[in-house]
């Protein structure tokens, strides 16, 4: 469970990974799969263009040996997949890059490797390769039956240092610069009356 401290205090640190997938291809959807060392698997997906993300919060259970996969689809066809094996960083929110590049379509990497921007690379990602999340707080759906919580959403580069979740930002609702009115909030990328 995520809890924020009282007014004027910093929020309590959480152990979280934000999986981010963007593509230079026209994809209809991106699906994410997370597999824990014990075999438990979670999945989430997002339809539409633009960067997609999934937030993983470690509430209980293992910190290490997570296998994360992003798959880009055109219609029902899986066009491209990227996989990494990594661990949470305790009390920190880190970004996991899972960009899907056109140059990787049809590329067969050897076992234990995945296709990235510069070709095949090891699937294993060290903590030093995971940048700190400096964007808005990412609120995951609570997991009812496991220590992992998942949330799929929409990230957009809106001119700032980090992407913005346009599914819930009232200043950038559904797209950069689309502001909701004073008596509206942003829900699933649309301005809604409060």
PDB file of C-alpha atoms in Angstrom, residues 10-186:
ATOM      1  CA  UNK A  10       8.187  14.081   1.596  1.00  0.00           C
ATOM      2  CA  UNK A  11       6.235  10.991   0.515  1.00  0.00           C
ATOM      3  CA  UNK A  12       7.377   7.702   1.975  1.00  0.00           C
ATOM      4  CA  UNK A  13       9.809   5.962  -0.379  1.00  0.00           C
ATOM      5  CA  UNK A  14       8.425   3.062  -2.375  1.00  0.00           C
ATOM      6  CA  UNK A  15      10.171   0.276  -4.218  1.00  0.00           C
ATOM      7  CA  UNK A  16       8.933   0.662  -7.784  1.00  0.00           C
ATOM      8  CA  UNK A  17       9.862   0.090 -11.416  1.00  0.00           C
ATOM      9  CA  UNK A  18       8.295   2.052 -14.277  1.00  0.00           C
ATOM     10  CA  UNK A  19       8.497   0.046 -17.513  1.00  0.00           C
ATOM     11  CA  UNK A  20       8.459   2.453 -20.475  1.00  0.00           C
ATOM     12  CA  UNK A  21       7.991   1.334 -24.092  1.00  0.00           C
ATOM     13  CA  UNK A  22       8.038   3.672 -27.088  1.00  0.00           C
ATOM     14  CA  UNK A  23       8.482   2.779 -30.748  1.00  0.00           C
ATOM     15  CA  UNK A  24       9.438   4.264 -34.090  1.00  0.00           C
ATOM     16  CA  UNK A  25       6.880   1.877 -35.652  1.00  0.00           C
ATOM     17  CA  UNK A  26       3.134   2.445 -36.020  1.00  0.00           C
ATOM     18  CA  UNK A  27       1.885  -0.002 -33.386  1.00  0.00           C
ATOM     19  CA  UNK A  28      -1.750  -0.648 -32.499  1.00  0.00           C
ATOM     20  CA  UNK A  29      -0.929  -1.787 -28.970  1.00  0.00           C
ATOM     21  CA  UNK A  30       1.861  -2.648 -26.554  1.00  0.00           C
ATOM     22  CA  UNK A  31       1.506  -5.434 -24.007  1.00  0.00           C
ATOM     23  CA  UNK A  32       3.687  -5.915 -20.953  1.00  0.00           C
ATOM     24  CA  UNK A  33       4.390  -9.143 -19.109  1.00  0.00           C
ATOM     25  CA  UNK A  34       6.180  -9.437 -15.772  1.00  0.00           C
ATOM     26  CA  UNK A  35       7.330 -12.819 -14.511  1.00  0.00           C
ATOM     27  CA  UNK A  36       8.670 -13.306 -11.007  1.00  0.00           C
ATOM     28  CA  UNK A  37      11.392 -15.840 -10.184  1.00  0.00           C
ATOM     29  CA  UNK A  38       8.734 -18.138  -8.661  1.00  0.00           C
ATOM     30  CA  UNK A  39       6.783 -18.220 -11.929  1.00  0.00           C
ATOM     31  CA  UNK A  40       3.931 -15.823 -11.045  1.00  0.00           C
ATOM     32  CA  UNK A  41       3.095 -13.771 -14.162  1.00  0.00           C
ATOM     33  CA  UNK A  42       1.241 -10.455 -14.473  1.00  0.00           C
ATOM     34  CA  UNK A  43       0.294  -8.652 -17.676  1.00  0.00           C
ATOM     35  CA  UNK A  44      -1.120  -5.315 -18.816  1.00  0.00           C
ATOM     36  CA  UNK A  45      -1.619  -3.704 -22.220  1.00  0.00           C
ATOM     37  CA  UNK A  46      -2.339  -0.373 -23.838  1.00  0.00           C
ATOM     38  CA  UNK A  47      -3.882   0.380 -27.223  1.00  0.00           C
ATOM     39  CA  UNK A  48      -3.003   3.407 -29.336  1.00  0.00           C
ATOM     40  CA  UNK A  49       0.147   5.209 -30.348  1.00  0.00           C
ATOM     41  CA  UNK A  50       2.693   6.958 -28.178  1.00  0.00           C
ATOM     42  CA  UNK A  51       4.794   5.822 -25.249  1.00  0.00           C
ATOM     43  CA  UNK A  52       3.225   3.276 -22.904  1.00  0.00           C
ATOM     44  CA  UNK A  53       4.174   2.417 -19.359  1.00  0.00           C
ATOM     45  CA  UNK A  54       3.509  -0.040 -16.586  1.00  0.00           C
ATOM     46  CA  UNK A  55       4.244   0.694 -12.966  1.00  0.00           C
ATOM     47  CA  UNK A  56       5.384  -2.176 -10.742  1.00  0.00           C
ATOM     48  CA  UNK A  57       5.388  -1.730  -6.988  1.00  0.00           C
ATOM     49  CA  UNK A  58       7.092  -4.309  -4.813  1.00  0.00           C
ATOM     50  CA  UNK A  59       4.893  -4.649  -1.743  1.00  0.00           C
ATOM     51  CA  UNK A  60       5.961  -8.137  -0.646  1.00  0.00           C
ATOM     52  CA  UNK A  61       7.825 -10.964  -2.294  1.00  0.00           C
ATOM     53  CA  UNK A  62      11.094 -11.155  -4.223  1.00  0.00           C
ATOM     54  CA  UNK A  63      13.164  -8.126  -5.197  1.00  0.00           C
ATOM     55  CA  UNK A  64      15.335  -9.906  -7.741  1.00  0.00           C
ATOM     56  CA  UNK A  65      15.182 -11.824 -10.999  1.00  0.00           C
ATOM     57  CA  UNK A  66      12.105 -10.234 -12.563  1.00  0.00           C
ATOM     58  CA  UNK A  67      11.689 -10.886 -16.281  1.00  0.00           C
ATOM     59  CA  UNK A  68       9.907  -8.003 -18.013  1.00  0.00           C
ATOM     60  CA  UNK A  69       8.753  -8.078 -21.644  1.00  0.00           C
ATOM     61  CA  UNK A  70       7.183  -5.473 -23.928  1.00  0.00           C
ATOM     62  CA  UNK A  71       5.518  -6.708 -27.137  1.00  0.00           C
ATOM     63  CA  UNK A  72       4.419  -4.363 -29.911  1.00  0.00           C
ATOM     64  CA  UNK A  73       1.420  -5.454 -32.009  1.00  0.00           C
ATOM     65  CA  UNK A  74      -0.095  -4.444 -35.319  1.00  0.00           C
ATOM     66  CA  UNK A  75      -3.610  -5.847 -35.234  1.00  0.00           C
ATOM     67  CA  UNK A  76      -3.375  -9.328 -33.725  1.00  0.00           C
ATOM     68  CA  UNK A  77       0.196  -9.871 -34.933  1.00  0.00           C
ATOM     69  CA  UNK A  78       3.128  -9.533 -32.520  1.00  0.00           C
ATOM     70  CA  UNK A  79       5.674  -7.498 -34.515  1.00  0.00           C
ATOM     71  CA  UNK A  80       8.468  -7.118 -32.008  1.00  0.00           C
ATOM     72  CA  UNK A  81       9.403  -8.042 -28.442  1.00  0.00           C
ATOM     73  CA  UNK A  82      12.015  -6.786 -25.984  1.00  0.00           C
ATOM     74  CA  UNK A  83      12.859  -8.602 -22.736  1.00  0.00           C
ATOM     75  CA  UNK A  84      15.004  -7.709 -19.727  1.00  0.00           C
ATOM     76  CA  UNK A  85      15.880  -9.448 -16.468  1.00  0.00           C
ATOM     77  CA  UNK A  86      16.372  -7.106 -13.523  1.00  0.00           C
ATOM     78  CA  UNK A  87      15.781  -6.348  -9.856  1.00  0.00           C
ATOM     79  CA  UNK A  88      14.015  -3.686  -7.841  1.00  0.00           C
ATOM     80  CA  UNK A  89      16.125  -1.016  -6.137  1.00  0.00           C
ATOM     81  CA  UNK A  90      14.881  -0.787  -2.537  1.00  0.00           C
ATOM     82  CA  UNK A  91      13.022   2.464  -1.677  1.00  0.00           C
ATOM     83  CA  UNK A  92      13.577   3.909  -5.166  1.00  0.00           C
ATOM     84  CA  UNK A  93      11.520   4.328  -8.347  1.00  0.00           C
ATOM     85  CA  UNK A  94      13.582   3.393 -11.405  1.00  0.00           C
ATOM     86  CA  UNK A  95      12.793   3.522 -15.141  1.00  0.00           C
ATOM     87  CA  UNK A  96      13.163   0.364 -17.260  1.00  0.00           C
ATOM     88  CA  UNK A  97      13.651   1.203 -20.982  1.00  0.00           C
ATOM     89  CA  UNK A  98      11.786  -1.237 -23.231  1.00  0.00           C
ATOM     90  CA  UNK A  99      11.713   0.765 -26.486  1.00  0.00           C
ATOM     91  CA  UNK A 100      10.721  -1.213 -29.569  1.00  0.00           C
ATOM     92  CA  UNK A 101      12.835  -0.235 -32.615  1.00  0.00           C
ATOM     93  CA  UNK A 102      11.982  -0.893 -36.269  1.00  0.00           C
ATOM     94  CA  UNK A 103      15.602  -1.957 -36.762  1.00  0.00           C
ATOM     95  CA  UNK A 104      14.874  -4.956 -34.475  1.00  0.00           C
ATOM     96  CA  UNK A 105      12.020  -6.389 -36.579  1.00  0.00           C
ATOM     97  CA  UNK A 106      13.092  -9.859 -37.716  1.00  0.00           C
ATOM     98  CA  UNK A 107      16.362  -9.765 -35.720  1.00  0.00           C
ATOM     99  CA  UNK A 108      17.109 -13.039 -33.922  1.00  0.00           C
ATOM    100  CA  UNK A 109      19.351 -12.495 -30.910  1.00  0.00           C
ATOM    101  CA  UNK A 110      21.107 -15.388 -29.200  1.00  0.00           C
ATOM    102  CA  UNK A 111      19.811 -16.871 -25.935  1.00  0.00           C
ATOM    103  CA  UNK A 112      19.998 -14.399 -23.048  1.00  0.00           C
ATOM    104  CA  UNK A 113      20.000 -11.380 -25.383  1.00  0.00           C
ATOM    105  CA  UNK A 114      17.376  -8.913 -26.598  1.00  0.00           C
ATOM    106  CA  UNK A 115      17.311  -6.388 -29.445  1.00  0.00           C
ATOM    107  CA  UNK A 116      17.757  -2.741 -28.414  1.00  0.00           C
ATOM    108  CA  UNK A 117      18.689   0.539 -30.135  1.00  0.00           C
ATOM    109  CA  UNK A 118      22.188  -0.616 -31.102  1.00  0.00           C
ATOM    110  CA  UNK A 119      21.359  -4.259 -31.839  1.00  0.00           C
ATOM    111  CA  UNK A 120      21.495  -7.332 -29.620  1.00  0.00           C
ATOM    112  CA  UNK A 121      22.502  -6.816 -25.999  1.00  0.00           C
ATOM    113  CA  UNK A 122      22.302  -8.879 -22.791  1.00  0.00           C
ATOM    114  CA  UNK A 123      18.813  -9.213 -21.302  1.00  0.00           C
ATOM    115  CA  UNK A 124      20.246  -8.589 -17.826  1.00  0.00           C
ATOM    116  CA  UNK A 125      19.894  -4.925 -16.741  1.00  0.00           C
ATOM    117  CA  UNK A 126      21.986  -3.720 -13.798  1.00  0.00           C
ATOM    118  CA  UNK A 127      20.597  -1.146 -11.353  1.00  0.00           C
ATOM    119  CA  UNK A 128      23.123   1.376 -12.739  1.00  0.00           C
ATOM    120  CA  UNK A 129      21.352   1.155 -16.140  1.00  0.00           C
ATOM    121  CA  UNK A 130      18.003   2.151 -14.621  1.00  0.00           C
ATOM    122  CA  UNK A 131      17.591   5.913 -14.346  1.00  0.00           C
ATOM    123  CA  UNK A 132      15.653   7.428 -11.456  1.00  0.00           C
ATOM    124  CA  UNK A 133      12.017   8.342 -12.144  1.00  0.00           C
ATOM    125  CA  UNK A 134      11.675  12.116 -11.875  1.00  0.00           C
ATOM    126  CA  UNK A 135       8.186  12.491 -13.298  1.00  0.00           C
ATOM    127  CA  UNK A 136       4.868  12.765 -11.549  1.00  0.00           C
ATOM    128  CA  UNK A 137       4.053  10.114  -8.954  1.00  0.00           C
ATOM    129  CA  UNK A 138       2.813   6.936 -10.616  1.00  0.00           C
ATOM    130  CA  UNK A 139      -0.138   5.354  -8.826  1.00  0.00           C
ATOM    131  CA  UNK A 140      -0.435   1.602  -9.407  1.00  0.00           C
ATOM    132  CA  UNK A 141      -3.567  -0.459  -9.049  1.00  0.00           C
ATOM    133  CA  UNK A 142      -3.265  -2.416  -5.794  1.00  0.00           C
ATOM    134  CA  UNK A 143      -2.605  -6.116  -6.264  1.00  0.00           C
ATOM    135  CA  UNK A 144      -5.154  -8.227  -4.426  1.00  0.00           C
ATOM    136  CA  UNK A 145      -3.380 -11.565  -4.539  1.00  0.00           C
ATOM    137  CA  UNK A 146       0.345 -10.860  -4.820  1.00  0.00           C
ATOM    138  CA  UNK A 147       3.114  -8.463  -3.898  1.00  0.00           C
ATOM    139  CA  UNK A 148       3.259  -6.896  -7.373  1.00  0.00           C
ATOM    140  CA  UNK A 149       0.911  -4.117  -8.389  1.00  0.00           C
ATOM    141  CA  UNK A 150       0.492  -3.149 -12.072  1.00  0.00           C
ATOM    142  CA  UNK A 151      -0.821  -0.013 -13.748  1.00  0.00           C
ATOM    143  CA  UNK A 152      -0.806   0.682 -17.486  1.00  0.00           C
ATOM    144  CA  UNK A 153      -0.999   4.308 -18.572  1.00  0.00           C
ATOM    145  CA  UNK A 154       0.011   6.906 -21.128  1.00  0.00           C
ATOM    146  CA  UNK A 155       3.261   8.854 -21.052  1.00  0.00           C
ATOM    147  CA  UNK A 156       3.960  11.762 -23.379  1.00  0.00           C
ATOM    148  CA  UNK A 157       7.046  13.958 -23.746  1.00  0.00           C
ATOM    149  CA  UNK A 158       5.486  17.377 -23.098  1.00  0.00           C
ATOM    150  CA  UNK A 159       8.584  19.558 -23.199  1.00  0.00           C
ATOM    151  CA  UNK A 160       9.740  18.825 -19.664  1.00  0.00           C
ATOM    152  CA  UNK A 161      12.588  16.672 -18.379  1.00  0.00           C
ATOM    153  CA  UNK A 162      10.374  13.580 -17.981  1.00  0.00           C
ATOM    154  CA  UNK A 163       7.269  12.268 -19.768  1.00  0.00           C
ATOM    155  CA  UNK A 164       3.857  13.144 -18.348  1.00  0.00           C
ATOM    156  CA  UNK A 165       1.038  10.679 -17.737  1.00  0.00           C
ATOM    157  CA  UNK A 166      -1.645  12.189 -19.991  1.00  0.00           C
ATOM    158  CA  UNK A 167      -4.248   9.713 -18.713  1.00  0.00           C
ATOM    159  CA  UNK A 168      -4.594  11.717 -15.482  1.00  0.00           C
ATOM    160  CA  UNK A 169      -2.776  15.075 -15.761  1.00  0.00           C
ATOM    161  CA  UNK A 170      -5.430  17.874 -15.894  1.00  0.00           C
ATOM    162  CA  UNK A 171      -2.921  20.220 -17.568  1.00  0.00           C
ATOM    163  CA  UNK A 172      -2.154  17.650 -20.304  1.00  0.00           C
ATOM    164  CA  UNK A 173      -5.273  15.487 -20.523  1.00  0.00           C
ATOM    165  CA  UNK A 174      -5.088  12.994 -23.397  1.00  0.00           C
ATOM    166  CA  UNK A 175      -2.375  15.047 -25.118  1.00  0.00           C
ATOM    167  CA  UNK A 176       0.205  17.688 -24.250  1.00  0.00           C
ATOM    168  CA  UNK A 177      -1.326  21.114 -23.591  1.00  0.00           C
ATOM    169  CA  UNK A 178      -4.981  19.997 -23.440  1.00  0.00           C
ATOM    170  CA  UNK A 179      -6.189  21.502 -20.154  1.00  0.00           C
ATOM    171  CA  UNK A 180      -9.284  20.506 -18.242  1.00  0.00           C
ATOM    172  CA  UNK A 181     -11.653  23.208 -16.952  1.00  0.00           C
ATOM    173  CA  UNK A 182     -11.667  24.374 -13.343  1.00  0.00           C
ATOM    174  CA  UNK A 183     -14.434  21.950 -12.331  1.00  0.00           C
ATOM    175  CA  UNK A 184     -13.012  18.981 -14.233  1.00  0.00           C
ATOM    176  CA  UNK A 185     -10.421  16.302 -13.570  1.00  0.00           C
ATOM    177  CA  UNK A 186      -8.569  14.087 -16.038  1.00  0.00           C
TER     178      UNK A 186
END
